[in-house]
């Protein structure tokens, strides 16, 4: 007889359908900085991200002990307070400041395709959450950091002009622009005073670099000024007038224009003062948005090219809802909801292989302004007298 075409198997078969893997936590802080290290070990290639995770690796940025350049001090100040991965990109020191600034800005080599300077931030093995070029406080550098931060979904941390309060405010006002990345730019002014063994005394150094030590001690979705975050500095290049009760101080004015600074507080020593980016958004809420975006980008590849069946789409929606509930449970977010977009999921988009997932969420605001209401109550006196008489 002929073969029975419909026959499959006289027995059983087992097919497993695994649930989608968990998405995991949002992730911690990863710092990436661009700068100079003229005495770096020969094994540290220029314009290539180098991972610095401990003091031994940082020491290779300064093999002579002269503390030249910007990268050794940045890594030293970070690692003596917190353990955090740092990617450094070493650029060549130019003949003058303008040449060095050009090297910091970087480019893409037309022959080899190698990225240099700030452009090389895109080559980090771990996607950075915060980027900086400590000490390089010009608008072209700020523009390059803002653009790269927008591309990587990383918060740029930059230095102000380090001259006076009015100049700092004017500099902040010169930054910005819709869609340029400045809504995530955290600006710090002035420089700070730190002890240098090489100089056998205090030297002034980038305030942005010291602000990174505050970012590194909190979650990416929290303000670096959380709890009056203290720093190990001896002073600032100029004193910023700060008073927790006074709305007319210069410090309050700087915050009003998107500038953050270091000042002495009642906690002792110096603390970072400032919760907002230059365009006014809370840096903690920008950090939360970027952290969610980075996680979605990191976990989406597994689902690509799957057929857009009802079960697959529902499974993805359910996976995201479970994940966001876990973020709500640990108070990373206030709440969230995921659903299929009601209008964008239409025939035209579906037949083009496109579907739309709506994610509603909101994070917590930082405690920027506490208002105490002291109300003198005569009824308390009446109750007291009733008890006495």
CSV table of C-alpha atoms in Angstrom, one decimal:
chain,number,residue,atom,x,y,z
A,1,UNK,CA,0.0,0.0,0.0
A,2,UNK,CA,1.2,3.6,-0.5
A,3,UNK,CA,2.6,5.6,2.4
A,4,UNK,CA,-0.1,7.3,4.5
A,5,UNK,CA,0.7,10.9,3.9
A,6,UNK,CA,-1.2,12.1,7.0
A,7,UNK,CA,0.6,9.8,9.4
A,8,UNK,CA,2.9,11.5,11.9
A,9,UNK,CA,3.8,9.3,14.8
A,10,UNK,CA,2.2,6.4,16.8
A,11,UNK,CA,3.1,7.8,20.2
A,12,UNK,CA,3.5,11.2,21.9
A,13,UNK,CA,5.5,14.3,21.3
A,14,UNK,CA,6.3,17.1,23.8
A,15,UNK,CA,6.8,20.6,22.8
A,16,UNK,CA,7.7,23.2,25.4
A,17,UNK,CA,6.7,26.9,25.2
A,18,UNK,CA,8.9,28.8,27.7
A,19,UNK,CA,7.6,32.0,29.2
A,20,UNK,CA,9.5,35.2,28.2
A,21,UNK,CA,12.6,35.7,30.3
A,22,UNK,CA,12.4,38.2,33.1
A,23,UNK,CA,13.6,41.7,32.1
A,24,UNK,CA,15.5,42.2,35.3
A,25,UNK,CA,16.3,45.5,37.2
A,26,UNK,CA,16.9,48.8,35.4
A,27,UNK,CA,20.6,48.7,36.1
A,28,UNK,CA,23.1,50.9,38.0
A,29,UNK,CA,25.3,53.8,37.1
A,30,UNK,CA,28.0,53.6,34.5
A,31,UNK,CA,30.2,56.6,34.1
A,32,UNK,CA,32.1,57.5,30.9
A,33,UNK,CA,34.5,60.5,30.7
A,34,UNK,CA,36.6,62.0,28.0
A,35,UNK,CA,39.8,63.8,28.9
A,36,UNK,CA,43.6,63.9,28.9
A,37,UNK,CA,46.2,61.6,30.6
A,38,UNK,CA,49.6,62.5,29.1
A,39,UNK,CA,51.4,60.1,31.5
A,40,UNK,CA,49.1,57.1,31.0
A,41,UNK,CA,50.5,53.6,30.7
A,42,UNK,CA,51.5,52.7,27.1
A,43,UNK,CA,48.9,49.9,27.2
A,44,UNK,CA,46.1,52.5,27.4
A,45,UNK,CA,45.2,53.3,23.8
A,46,UNK,CA,44.0,56.7,22.9
A,47,UNK,CA,40.4,57.4,21.7
A,48,UNK,CA,39.3,53.9,22.8
A,49,UNK,CA,37.1,53.3,25.8
A,50,UNK,CA,39.1,51.8,28.7
A,51,UNK,CA,37.3,50.3,31.7
A,52,UNK,CA,38.5,51.6,35.0
A,53,UNK,CA,37.0,49.7,37.9
A,54,UNK,CA,39.6,50.0,40.7
A,55,UNK,CA,42.4,52.2,42.0
A,56,UNK,CA,45.1,50.0,40.4
A,57,UNK,CA,43.6,50.6,37.0
A,58,UNK,CA,43.2,54.3,37.7
A,59,UNK,CA,46.9,54.5,38.7
A,60,UNK,CA,47.9,53.6,35.2
A,61,UNK,CA,46.4,56.9,34.1
A,62,UNK,CA,49.3,58.7,36.0
A,63,UNK,CA,52.4,56.5,35.9
A,64,UNK,CA,54.7,59.4,37.0
A,65,UNK,CA,52.7,60.6,39.9
A,66,UNK,CA,52.6,64.2,38.5
A,67,UNK,CA,48.8,64.1,38.4
A,68,UNK,CA,48.7,65.7,34.9
A,69,UNK,CA,45.6,65.7,32.8
A,70,UNK,CA,42.0,65.4,33.8
A,71,UNK,CA,41.2,61.7,33.8
A,72,UNK,CA,43.3,60.5,36.7
A,73,UNK,CA,41.8,63.0,39.1
A,74,UNK,CA,38.3,62.2,37.9
A,75,UNK,CA,38.7,58.5,38.4
A,76,UNK,CA,40.5,59.0,41.8
A,77,UNK,CA,37.7,61.2,43.2
A,78,UNK,CA,35.1,58.7,42.0
A,79,UNK,CA,36.7,55.5,43.2
A,80,UNK,CA,37.7,56.8,46.6
A,81,UNK,CA,34.0,57.2,47.4
A,82,UNK,CA,32.2,54.5,45.5
A,83,UNK,CA,32.8,51.4,43.4
A,84,UNK,CA,31.4,52.1,39.9
A,85,UNK,CA,32.5,51.2,36.4
A,86,UNK,CA,34.2,54.1,34.6
A,87,UNK,CA,35.1,54.2,30.9
A,88,UNK,CA,37.8,56.7,30.1
A,89,UNK,CA,38.6,58.0,26.6
A,90,UNK,CA,42.1,59.5,26.5
A,91,UNK,CA,42.7,62.2,23.9
A,92,UNK,CA,46.0,63.7,22.9
A,93,UNK,CA,46.9,67.0,24.5
A,94,UNK,CA,47.3,69.6,21.8
A,95,UNK,CA,49.7,72.5,21.5
A,96,UNK,CA,47.2,74.8,23.1
A,97,UNK,CA,43.8,74.7,24.7
A,98,UNK,CA,42.0,75.1,21.4
A,99,UNK,CA,43.8,72.1,19.9
A,100,UNK,CA,43.0,70.0,23.0
A,101,UNK,CA,39.4,71.1,22.9
A,102,UNK,CA,39.2,69.9,19.3
A,103,UNK,CA,40.5,66.5,20.4
A,104,UNK,CA,37.9,66.4,23.1
A,105,UNK,CA,35.1,67.1,20.6
A,106,UNK,CA,36.5,64.3,18.4
A,107,UNK,CA,35.4,63.1,15.0
A,108,UNK,CA,35.0,60.0,12.9
A,109,UNK,CA,38.1,59.2,10.8
A,110,UNK,CA,37.0,59.1,7.2
A,111,UNK,CA,39.6,56.4,6.3
A,112,UNK,CA,39.4,54.0,9.2
A,113,UNK,CA,36.0,54.9,10.6
A,114,UNK,CA,37.5,55.2,14.1
A,115,UNK,CA,35.6,57.5,16.5
A,116,UNK,CA,37.7,59.9,18.6
A,117,UNK,CA,37.0,62.1,21.6
A,118,UNK,CA,33.4,62.4,22.6
A,119,UNK,CA,32.3,60.5,19.5
A,120,UNK,CA,34.1,57.4,21.0
A,121,UNK,CA,31.6,57.4,23.9
A,122,UNK,CA,29.4,55.3,21.6
A,123,UNK,CA,32.0,52.5,21.6
A,124,UNK,CA,31.8,51.7,25.4
A,125,UNK,CA,31.1,48.0,26.1
A,126,UNK,CA,28.5,49.0,28.7
A,127,UNK,CA,26.1,51.8,27.8
A,128,UNK,CA,27.0,54.8,30.0
A,129,UNK,CA,24.3,56.4,32.1
A,130,UNK,CA,26.3,59.6,32.6
A,131,UNK,CA,28.9,61.2,30.4
A,132,UNK,CA,31.3,64.1,30.9
A,133,UNK,CA,34.4,65.9,29.7
A,134,UNK,CA,35.6,67.3,33.1
A,135,UNK,CA,37.2,70.7,33.0
A,136,UNK,CA,36.4,71.5,29.4
A,137,UNK,CA,33.7,74.2,29.9
A,138,UNK,CA,33.1,75.6,26.4
A,139,UNK,CA,29.8,75.6,24.6
A,140,UNK,CA,31.1,73.4,21.7
A,141,UNK,CA,32.0,70.7,24.3
A,142,UNK,CA,28.6,71.1,26.0
A,143,UNK,CA,26.8,70.9,22.6
A,144,UNK,CA,28.7,67.7,21.8
A,145,UNK,CA,28.0,66.1,25.1
A,146,UNK,CA,24.3,67.0,24.9
A,147,UNK,CA,24.0,65.5,21.4
A,148,UNK,CA,25.8,62.3,22.4
A,149,UNK,CA,23.7,62.1,25.6
A,150,UNK,CA,20.6,62.2,23.5
A,151,UNK,CA,21.9,59.5,21.2
A,152,UNK,CA,23.0,57.2,24.1
A,153,UNK,CA,20.2,58.1,26.5
A,154,UNK,CA,22.9,59.2,29.0
A,155,UNK,CA,22.8,62.3,31.2
A,156,UNK,CA,25.6,64.8,30.2
A,157,UNK,CA,27.2,66.4,33.2
A,158,UNK,CA,29.1,69.6,32.3
A,159,UNK,CA,31.1,72.5,33.9
A,160,UNK,CA,30.1,76.1,33.9
A,161,UNK,CA,32.5,79.0,33.1
A,162,UNK,CA,34.0,79.1,36.6
A,163,UNK,CA,34.2,82.9,36.7
A,164,UNK,CA,31.2,84.6,38.5
A,165,UNK,CA,27.5,84.0,39.1
A,166,UNK,CA,26.3,86.3,36.3
A,167,UNK,CA,28.5,84.6,33.8
A,168,UNK,CA,27.3,81.2,34.9
A,169,UNK,CA,23.7,82.3,34.5
A,170,UNK,CA,24.4,83.7,31.0
A,171,UNK,CA,26.2,80.5,30.0
A,172,UNK,CA,23.3,78.4,31.2
A,173,UNK,CA,20.9,80.7,29.2
A,174,UNK,CA,23.0,80.1,26.1
A,175,UNK,CA,22.4,76.3,26.3
A,176,UNK,CA,19.3,74.6,25.2
A,177,UNK,CA,17.1,74.1,22.2
A,178,UNK,CA,14.2,71.8,21.5
A,179,UNK,CA,15.4,68.3,20.6
A,180,UNK,CA,19.1,69.0,21.2
A,181,UNK,CA,19.6,66.9,24.3
A,182,UNK,CA,19.8,69.8,26.7
A,183,UNK,CA,16.7,68.7,28.6
A,184,UNK,CA,19.0,66.1,30.2
A,185,UNK,CA,22.1,68.3,30.6
A,186,UNK,CA,23.2,68.8,34.3
A,187,UNK,CA,25.4,71.9,34.7
A,188,UNK,CA,27.7,72.5,37.6
A,189,UNK,CA,29.6,75.7,38.5
A,190,UNK,CA,32.2,76.6,39.8
A,191,UNK,CA,35.3,74.4,40.1
A,192,UNK,CA,36.1,73.0,43.5
A,193,UNK,CA,39.2,72.8,45.7
A,194,UNK,CA,40.8,69.4,46.3
A,195,UNK,CA,44.1,68.3,47.8
A,196,UNK,CA,46.9,67.4,45.4
A,197,UNK,CA,49.8,65.3,46.5
A,198,UNK,CA,51.8,66.3,43.5
A,199,UNK,CA,51.3,70.0,44.2
A,200,UNK,CA,51.5,69.4,48.0
A,201,UNK,CA,48.5,71.7,48.4
A,202,UNK,CA,45.0,72.4,47.1
A,203,UNK,CA,44.2,72.8,43.4
A,204,UNK,CA,41.0,73.7,41.6
A,205,UNK,CA,39.3,70.9,39.7
A,206,UNK,CA,36.2,70.3,37.7
A,207,UNK,CA,32.9,70.6,39.7
A,208,UNK,CA,31.3,68.3,37.1
A,209,UNK,CA,33.7,65.5,38.0
A,210,UNK,CA,32.9,65.9,41.7
A,211,UNK,CA,29.2,65.9,40.9
A,212,UNK,CA,29.7,62.5,39.2
A,213,UNK,CA,30.7,61.1,42.6
A,214,UNK,CA,27.2,62.1,43.8
A,215,UNK,CA,25.5,60.5,40.7
A,216,UNK,CA,27.5,57.4,41.3
A,217,UNK,CA,26.1,56.9,44.8
A,218,UNK,CA,22.4,57.0,43.9
A,219,UNK,CA,20.2,55.1,41.5
A,220,UNK,CA,20.0,56.6,38.0
A,221,UNK,CA,16.4,57.6,38.8
A,222,UNK,CA,17.3,59.6,41.9
A,223,UNK,CA,18.7,63.1,42.3
A,224,UNK,CA,22.4,63.4,43.0
A,225,UNK,CA,21.6,66.0,45.6
A,226,UNK,CA,19.6,63.3,47.5
A,227,UNK,CA,19.9,63.8,51.3
A,228,UNK,CA,22.4,66.6,51.0
A,229,UNK,CA,25.0,64.3,49.3
A,230,UNK,CA,28.3,65.3,50.8
A,231,UNK,CA,31.6,65.5,48.8
A,232,UNK,CA,35.2,65.4,49.8
A,233,UNK,CA,36.4,68.9,48.8
A,234,UNK,CA,38.1,71.6,50.7
A,235,UNK,CA,36.2,74.5,49.1
A,236,UNK,CA,35.0,76.1,45.9
A,237,UNK,CA,36.6,78.5,43.4
A,238,UNK,CA,34.1,81.1,44.7
A,239,UNK,CA,31.6,81.0,47.5
A,240,UNK,CA,27.9,80.5,46.5
A,241,UNK,CA,25.5,82.2,48.8
A,242,UNK,CA,23.2,79.4,50.1
A,243,UNK,CA,20.6,79.4,52.9
A,244,UNK,CA,17.9,76.8,53.2
A,245,UNK,CA,15.3,79.4,54.4
A,246,UNK,CA,16.2,82.2,52.0
A,247,UNK,CA,14.7,82.5,48.5
A,248,UNK,CA,16.8,85.6,47.7
A,249,UNK,CA,20.3,84.0,47.7
A,250,UNK,CA,22.5,83.8,44.6
A,251,UNK,CA,22.4,80.0,45.1
A,252,UNK,CA,18.6,80.0,44.7
A,253,UNK,CA,19.0,82.2,41.6
A,254,UNK,CA,21.5,79.8,40.1
A,255,UNK,CA,19.2,76.9,40.7
A,256,UNK,CA,16.4,78.9,39.0
A,257,UNK,CA,18.5,79.0,35.8
A,258,UNK,CA,19.4,75.3,35.9
A,259,UNK,CA,22.7,75.5,37.6
A,260,UNK,CA,23.9,73.3,40.4
A,261,UNK,CA,26.7,74.0,42.8
A,262,UNK,CA,28.4,73.0,46.0
A,263,UNK,CA,27.8,74.8,49.3
A,264,UNK,CA,28.2,74.3,53.0
A,265,UNK,CA,25.1,73.0,54.7
A,266,UNK,CA,24.0,72.1,58.2
A,267,UNK,CA,25.1,68.6,57.6
A,268,UNK,CA,28.7,69.7,57.7
A,269,UNK,CA,31.1,70.1,54.8
A,270,UNK,CA,30.0,70.6,51.3
A,271,UNK,CA,26.9,69.2,49.6
A,272,UNK,CA,25.6,69.3,46.0
A,273,UNK,CA,22.7,71.7,45.6
A,274,UNK,CA,20.5,71.2,42.5
A,275,UNK,CA,17.9,68.8,41.3
A,276,UNK,CA,17.3,70.1,37.8
A,277,UNK,CA,18.7,70.0,34.3
A,278,UNK,CA,19.3,73.3,32.4
A,279,UNK,CA,15.9,73.1,30.7
A,280,UNK,CA,14.1,72.7,34.0
A,281,UNK,CA,13.3,69.0,34.2
A,282,UNK,CA,14.2,67.0,37.3
A,283,UNK,CA,17.4,65.1,36.6
A,284,UNK,CA,15.9,62.2,38.5
A,285,UNK,CA,12.9,61.9,36.2
A,286,UNK,CA,15.2,62.2,33.1
A,287,UNK,CA,17.3,59.4,34.6
A,288,UNK,CA,14.2,57.2,35.1
A,289,UNK,CA,13.1,57.8,31.5
A,290,UNK,CA,16.5,57.0,30.1
A,291,UNK,CA,16.9,53.9,32.3
A,292,UNK,CA,13.6,52.5,31.0
A,293,UNK,CA,14.6,53.3,27.4
A,294,UNK,CA,18.0,51.5,27.9
A,295,UNK,CA,16.3,48.5,29.4
A,296,UNK,CA,13.7,48.2,26.6
A,297,UNK,CA,16.5,48.5,24.0
A,298,UNK,CA,18.6,45.8,25.7
A,299,UNK,CA,15.7,43.3,26.0
A,300,UNK,CA,13.8,43.8,22.8
A,301,UNK,CA,16.1,41.9,20.4
A,302,UNK,CA,14.9,38.5,21.5
A,303,UNK,CA,11.4,39.3,20.3
A,304,UNK,CA,12.4,40.7,16.9
A,305,UNK,CA,11.1,38.9,13.8
A,306,UNK,CA,8.4,36.9,15.7
A,307,UNK,CA,5.0,36.7,13.9
A,308,UNK,CA,2.7,39.3,15.3
A,309,UNK,CA,0.1,36.8,16.5
A,310,UNK,CA,-2.4,37.6,19.2
A,311,UNK,CA,-0.8,35.3,21.7
A,312,UNK,CA,2.7,36.9,21.1
A,313,UNK,CA,1.4,40.4,21.4
A,314,UNK,CA,-0.5,39.6,24.6
A,315,UNK,CA,2.6,37.8,26.0
A,316,UNK,CA,4.8,40.9,25.4
A,317,UNK,CA,2.2,43.2,27.0
A,318,UNK,CA,1.9,40.9,30.0
A,319,UNK,CA,5.7,40.7,30.3
A,320,UNK,CA,6.0,44.5,30.4
A,321,UNK,CA,3.2,44.8,32.9
A,322,UNK,CA,4.8,42.3,35.3
A,323,UNK,CA,8.1,44.1,35.0
A,324,UNK,CA,6.7,47.5,35.7
A,325,UNK,CA,4.8,46.2,38.7
A,326,UNK,CA,8.1,45.1,40.1
A,327,UNK,CA,9.5,48.6,39.7
A,328,UNK,CA,6.4,49.9,41.4
A,329,UNK,CA,6.8,47.5,44.3
A,330,UNK,CA,10.3,48.8,45.1
A,331,UNK,CA,9.2,52.4,44.6
A,332,UNK,CA,11.3,53.1,41.5
A,333,UNK,CA,8.1,54.3,39.9
A,334,UNK,CA,4.8,55.5,41.2
A,335,UNK,CA,2.7,53.4,38.9
A,336,UNK,CA,2.5,52.1,35.3
A,337,UNK,CA,0.2,50.5,32.7
A,338,UNK,CA,1.0,48.8,29.4
A,339,UNK,CA,-1.5,48.3,26.6
A,340,UNK,CA,-1.9,48.1,22.8
A,341,UNK,CA,-2.2,51.6,21.4
A,342,UNK,CA,-5.9,52.0,20.4
A,343,UNK,CA,-5.4,54.0,17.2
A,344,UNK,CA,-1.9,53.4,15.9
A,345,UNK,CA,-2.4,49.6,15.7
A,346,UNK,CA,-4.2,49.8,12.4
A,347,UNK,CA,-4.2,47.8,9.2
A,348,UNK,CA,-1.7,50.0,7.5
A,349,UNK,CA,0.9,49.7,10.3
A,350,UNK,CA,0.2,46.0,11.0
A,351,UNK,CA,0.7,44.9,7.3
A,352,UNK,CA,4.0,46.8,7.4
A,353,UNK,CA,5.2,44.7,10.3
A,354,UNK,CA,4.7,47.4,12.9
A,355,UNK,CA,2.8,47.5,16.2
A,356,UNK,CA,2.6,50.0,18.9
A,357,UNK,CA,2.9,49.4,22.7
A,358,UNK,CA,1.7,52.2,25.0
A,359,UNK,CA,3.5,52.5,28.3
A,360,UNK,CA,2.1,54.9,30.9
A,361,UNK,CA,4.2,55.5,33.9
A,362,UNK,CA,5.3,58.2,36.3
A,363,UNK,CA,8.2,58.5,38.7
A,364,UNK,CA,8.5,60.3,42.0
A,365,UNK,CA,9.5,64.0,42.3
A,366,UNK,CA,12.5,64.8,44.4
A,367,UNK,CA,11.9,66.6,47.7
A,368,UNK,CA,13.0,70.1,46.4
A,369,UNK,CA,10.8,72.3,48.5
A,370,UNK,CA,9.4,71.5,52.0
A,371,UNK,CA,6.7,73.9,53.3
A,372,UNK,CA,5.9,73.8,57.0
A,373,UNK,CA,2.7,75.4,58.2
A,374,UNK,CA,2.8,76.6,61.8
A,375,UNK,CA,-0.8,77.2,62.9
A,376,UNK,CA,-1.4,78.8,66.4
A,377,UNK,CA,-4.5,77.1,67.8
A,378,UNK,CA,-6.4,78.9,70.5
A,379,UNK,CA,-8.5,75.7,71.1
A,380,UNK,CA,-5.4,74.1,72.6
A,381,UNK,CA,-5.4,77.0,75.2
A,382,UNK,CA,-9.1,76.4,75.9
A,383,UNK,CA,-8.5,72.7,76.4
A,384,UNK,CA,-5.6,73.5,78.8
A,385,UNK,CA,-7.6,75.9,80.9
A,386,UNK,CA,-10.6,73.5,81.1
A,387,UNK,CA,-8.2,70.9,82.6
A,388,UNK,CA,-6.8,73.5,85.1
A,389,UNK,CA,-10.0,75.1,86.3
